[in-house]
Short mmCIF file of C-alpha atoms in Angstrom, two decimals:
data_model
loop_
_atom_site.label_atom_id
_atom_site.label_comp_id
_atom_site.label_asym_id
_atom_site.label_seq_id
_atom_site.Cartn_x
_atom_site.Cartn_y
_atom_site.Cartn_z
CA GLN A 247 100.96 136.77 95.59
CA ALA A 248 101.14 134.35 92.71
CA PHE A 249 103.85 131.70 92.68
CA LEU A 250 105.22 133.22 89.27
CA SER A 251 108.54 134.42 90.85
CA VAL A 252 110.72 133.55 93.70
CA THR A 253 113.92 134.36 95.44
CA SER A 254 116.26 132.14 96.76
CA ILE A 255 119.67 132.14 98.64
CA LEU A 256 122.32 129.79 97.09
CA ASN A 257 125.32 128.60 98.91
CA VAL A 258 127.92 127.81 96.20
CA ALA A 259 130.95 127.53 98.96
CA VAL A 260 130.74 123.83 98.41
CA PHE A 261 132.60 124.24 94.72
CA ARG A 262 135.33 126.49 96.40
CA ASP A 263 137.81 123.54 96.31
CA HIS A 264 137.09 122.66 92.62
CA LEU A 265 136.16 125.71 90.76
CA VAL A 266 136.80 129.35 90.43
CA LEU A 267 133.20 130.64 92.16
CA GLU A 268 133.31 133.65 89.87
CA ASP A 269 133.39 131.64 86.99
CA LEU A 270 130.77 129.22 88.51
CA VAL A 271 128.35 132.23 88.41
CA GLU A 272 129.14 133.67 84.92
CA GLU A 273 128.49 129.80 83.90
CA MET A 274 125.21 130.17 85.95
CA LYS A 275 124.14 133.17 83.96
CA LYS A 276 124.51 131.60 80.85
CA GLN A 277 122.74 128.77 82.06
CA SER A 278 119.66 130.65 83.17
CA PRO A 279 119.64 133.76 81.50
CA ALA A 280 115.86 134.23 82.91
CA LEU A 281 117.04 134.81 86.59
CA SER A 282 118.37 137.58 88.08
CA PHE A 283 121.97 137.13 90.20
CA GLY A 284 122.66 139.21 93.00
CA PRO A 285 126.62 139.71 93.87
CA LEU A 286 128.48 136.90 95.17
CA GLN A 287 129.25 137.00 98.93
CA PRO A 288 132.72 136.33 100.32
CA SER A 289 130.97 133.18 102.27
CA GLY A 290 129.76 132.03 98.97
CA GLN A 291 126.21 133.03 99.28
CA ILE A 292 124.54 134.33 96.13
CA ALA A 293 120.91 135.78 95.75
CA VAL A 294 118.69 134.48 92.75
CA GLN A 295 115.51 135.75 91.75
CA GLY A 296 113.31 134.76 88.97
CA PRO A 297 110.59 132.15 87.64
CA PHE A 298 110.41 129.27 89.87
CA PRO A 299 110.61 126.82 87.17
CA ALA A 300 113.85 128.39 85.88
CA LEU A 301 115.27 128.21 89.47
CA ARG A 302 114.36 124.70 89.57
CA VAL A 303 116.27 123.91 86.69
CA LEU A 304 119.33 125.89 88.09
CA ARG A 305 119.17 124.35 91.44
CA GLU A 306 119.14 120.88 89.42
CA PHE A 307 122.19 121.68 87.15
CA LEU A 308 124.22 122.50 90.35
CA LEU A 309 123.05 119.11 92.07
CA LEU A 310 124.62 117.45 88.85
CA LYS A 311 127.34 119.35 88.86
CA ALA A 312 128.20 118.80 92.42
CA LYS A 313 127.45 114.96 91.79
CA SER A 314 129.86 114.88 89.00
CA LEU A 315 132.64 116.77 90.94
CA SER A 316 132.31 114.47 93.60
CA GLU A 317 132.29 111.30 91.53
CA GLU A 318 135.38 112.55 89.81
CA GLY A 319 137.16 113.20 93.27
CA LYS A 320 136.50 109.83 94.13
CA ARG A 321 138.20 108.11 90.73
CA GLU A 322 141.13 110.51 91.63
CA GLY A 323 141.38 109.25 94.92
CA LYS A 324 141.51 105.87 94.07
CA SER A 325 144.11 106.23 91.44
CA HIS A 326 146.33 107.21 94.29
CA GLN A 327 145.90 104.73 96.49
CA ARG A 328 148.12 101.91 97.14
CA PRO A 329 147.17 98.32 97.12
CA ARG A 330 146.26 97.26 100.70
CA ARG A 331 145.63 94.02 102.44
CA LYS A 332 142.02 92.61 102.89
CA LEU A 333 140.28 93.76 105.91
CA GLN A 334 138.91 90.98 108.49
CA GLU A 335 136.78 88.53 106.57
CA HIS A 336 133.65 89.27 108.33
CA ARG A 337 133.75 92.94 107.84
CA GLY A 338 135.15 92.35 104.14
CA ALA A 339 131.82 90.21 103.43
CA THR A 340 129.45 93.04 104.74
CA GLU A 341 131.05 95.91 102.53
CA ALA A 342 130.34 93.69 99.45
CA ARG A 343 127.04 93.01 100.05
CA SER A 344 126.57 96.61 100.77
CA SER A 345 128.51 97.53 97.43
CA VAL A 346 125.88 95.13 95.66
CA TRP A 347 122.86 96.85 97.62
CA ASP A 348 124.01 100.70 96.83
CA ALA A 349 124.62 99.74 93.32
CA HIS A 350 120.86 98.52 93.12
CA LYS A 351 119.43 101.53 94.86
CA GLU A 352 117.79 104.68 93.00
CA LYS A 353 118.03 108.10 93.88
CA GLU A 354 115.65 110.72 92.29
CA VAL A 355 115.82 114.68 93.31
CA LEU A 356 113.20 116.98 92.91
CA VAL A 357 112.97 121.09 93.75
CA LEU A 358 109.93 122.46 94.79
CA ASP A 359 108.35 125.72 95.95
CA THR A 360 108.58 125.67 100.12
CA ASP A 361 104.78 126.69 100.10
CA ILE A 362 103.63 124.38 97.58
CA TYR A 363 105.53 121.64 99.06
CA HIS A 364 103.71 122.31 102.36
CA TYR A 365 100.63 122.32 100.76
CA MET A 366 100.89 118.91 99.02
CA ARG A 367 102.31 117.47 102.41
CA HIS A 368 99.28 118.50 104.26
CA PHE A 369 96.65 117.92 101.64
CA TYR A 370 97.93 115.23 99.38
CA PRO A 371 100.10 113.20 101.83
CA THR A 372 99.74 109.91 99.62
CA ALA A 373 102.11 111.44 97.16
CA PHE A 374 104.74 110.93 99.40
CA GLN A 375 103.89 107.31 100.22
CA ALA A 376 105.01 104.75 97.98
CA ASN A 377 106.29 101.42 98.99
CA ASP A 378 110.11 100.57 98.84
CA VAL A 379 110.90 104.63 98.57
CA VAL A 380 112.32 106.71 101.39
CA ILE A 381 110.95 110.13 100.75
CA SER A 382 112.57 112.99 102.48
CA GLY A 383 112.62 116.92 102.03
CA VAL A 384 115.11 119.73 102.78
CA THR A 385 113.99 123.06 102.86
CA ASP A 386 116.05 126.34 102.49
CA GLY A 387 114.04 129.31 102.29
CA ASP A 388 111.94 129.09 99.60
CA ILE A 389 112.88 126.20 97.75
CA THR A 390 112.43 122.41 99.06
CA THR A 391 114.45 119.91 97.94
CA VAL A 392 112.70 116.54 97.71
CA CYS A 393 115.22 113.17 97.92
CA MET A 394 113.50 109.92 96.79
CA GLU A 395 115.70 106.95 97.45
CA SER A 396 114.67 103.40 96.68
CA ALA A 397 114.57 101.13 99.64
CA GLY A 398 113.63 98.01 98.07
CA ARG A 399 115.63 95.16 96.35
CA LYS A 400 113.52 95.09 93.51
CA VAL A 401 116.29 95.89 90.43
CA GLY A 402 114.60 97.98 87.85
CA ALA A 403 111.21 98.62 89.31
CA ALA A 404 112.61 102.16 88.89
CA PRO A 405 109.74 103.29 91.74
CA GLY A 406 111.64 106.51 92.79
CA SER A 407 111.21 107.47 89.14
CA ARG A 408 107.15 107.07 89.19
CA VAL A 409 107.16 109.08 92.42
CA LYS A 410 108.93 111.85 91.30
CA GLU A 411 106.54 112.13 88.31
CA THR A 412 103.60 112.15 90.35
CA ILE A 413 104.91 114.67 92.81
CA GLU A 414 106.23 116.78 89.95
CA ASN A 415 102.88 116.99 87.90
CA LEU A 416 100.88 117.64 91.19
CA SER A 417 103.28 120.41 91.72
CA VAL A 418 102.55 121.99 88.39
CA LYS A 419 99.04 121.74 88.72
CA LEU A 420 98.77 123.34 92.08
CA GLN A 421 101.45 126.31 90.88
CA ASN A 422 98.49 127.20 88.26
CA ILE A 423 96.04 127.57 90.91
CA LEU A 424 97.34 128.62 94.26
CA ARG A 425 98.20 131.94 95.55
CA LYS A 426 99.41 133.30 99.08
CA GLU A 427 98.55 135.74 100.87
CA ARG A 428 100.17 137.13 104.21
CA LEU A 429 99.04 138.86 107.37
CA CYS A 430 101.68 140.94 108.84
CA PHE A 431 101.50 141.34 113.11
CA ARG A 432 101.08 144.69 114.15
CA GLU A 433 102.71 143.99 117.25
CA HIS A 434 104.90 141.02 118.04
CA SER A 435 103.72 140.29 121.68
CA ILE A 436 102.63 136.76 122.56
CA GLY A 437 99.16 137.89 123.10
CA GLU A 438 98.33 138.80 119.49
CA LYS A 439 99.97 136.03 118.15
CA LEU A 440 97.76 133.89 120.07
CA ARG A 441 94.37 135.53 119.23
CA TYR A 442 95.51 135.36 115.25
CA LYS A 443 96.11 131.50 115.93
CA GLN A 444 92.90 131.06 117.77
CA LEU A 445 90.95 133.15 115.42
CA CYS A 446 92.33 131.35 112.24
CA GLU A 447 91.45 127.77 113.96
CA ARG A 448 88.11 128.84 114.20
CA LEU A 449 87.78 129.81 110.72
CA LYS A 450 89.74 126.68 109.34
CA PRO A 451 86.44 124.38 108.98
CA ARG A 452 84.62 127.19 107.10
CA TYR A 453 87.81 127.02 104.36
CA PRO A 454 88.99 123.53 104.71
CA THR A 455 91.26 124.02 101.52
CA VAL A 456 93.08 126.91 102.88
CA LEU A 457 96.71 126.10 104.63
CA ILE A 458 97.62 127.92 107.60
CA ILE A 459 101.52 128.55 107.98
CA PRO A 460 102.14 130.35 111.37
CA TYR A 461 105.62 132.49 111.68
CA ASP A 462 106.79 134.56 114.56
CA THR A 463 106.02 137.79 112.72
CA HIS A 464 103.21 136.98 110.21
CA ILE A 465 101.06 134.26 108.76
CA ASP A 466 100.93 133.09 105.43
CA PHE A 467 97.80 131.62 103.78
CA VAL A 468 97.89 129.16 100.84
CA GLY A 469 94.87 127.90 98.68
CA THR A 470 92.81 129.15 95.72
CA SER A 471 92.31 132.74 94.92
CA THR A 472 88.81 132.80 96.08
CA ALA A 473 89.41 130.83 99.37
CA ILE A 474 92.47 132.67 100.37
CA LEU A 475 90.89 136.16 99.69
CA GLY A 476 87.72 134.98 101.54
CA PHE A 477 89.87 133.68 104.79
CA LYS A 478 92.02 136.73 104.94
CA GLU A 479 89.33 139.04 104.80
CA GLN A 480 87.74 137.06 107.54
CA VAL A 481 90.55 137.12 109.66
CA ARG A 482 90.96 141.00 109.12
#
């Protein structure tokens, strides 16, 4: 399996209070003509399939729309608030400092294929390490959203942007050379799973560039074409 097409289940229910979901789906289809959309479920979930770069663009489009609606809601909320007296002086001072601090923070978001994200985390951990930047990842099926937030006090340094560029460039490079193979369990017994796990551990030193991702019903192997096919053949 090459990293040419992925399927993701998107939950657009968060937009229900602000938009008509059917209209949002139509907007998504116009925004991403290269993607295939399944039916919109009553729960607000919708299956989307297509090239990973196009799916990543759609995900970022939705994140920006959510942020825009959130900021609009905050502005409307403030416009309806009545003036109130100041809170206690020490609390007011703390909140003022927090506001200045938050204004100087920088936040970047990047959407990656989950298997490539795991491969990068395992073999290129330094890509996710940077001074004054807090990096976190949230996995949702085939897609992992990586958030990079500045934790330092240096205004204008933009460390998050540099980290995002590093991770993005590496992910594009890996996407062109990696592939994934899956080995499904014939039985779901604990003994069979244990035998496969032990076998993979024994073979790992011979294939140091292969990432092994075990699941309850199968094992995924991620690596270059030559390494991955050789590893899977040895396992068989």
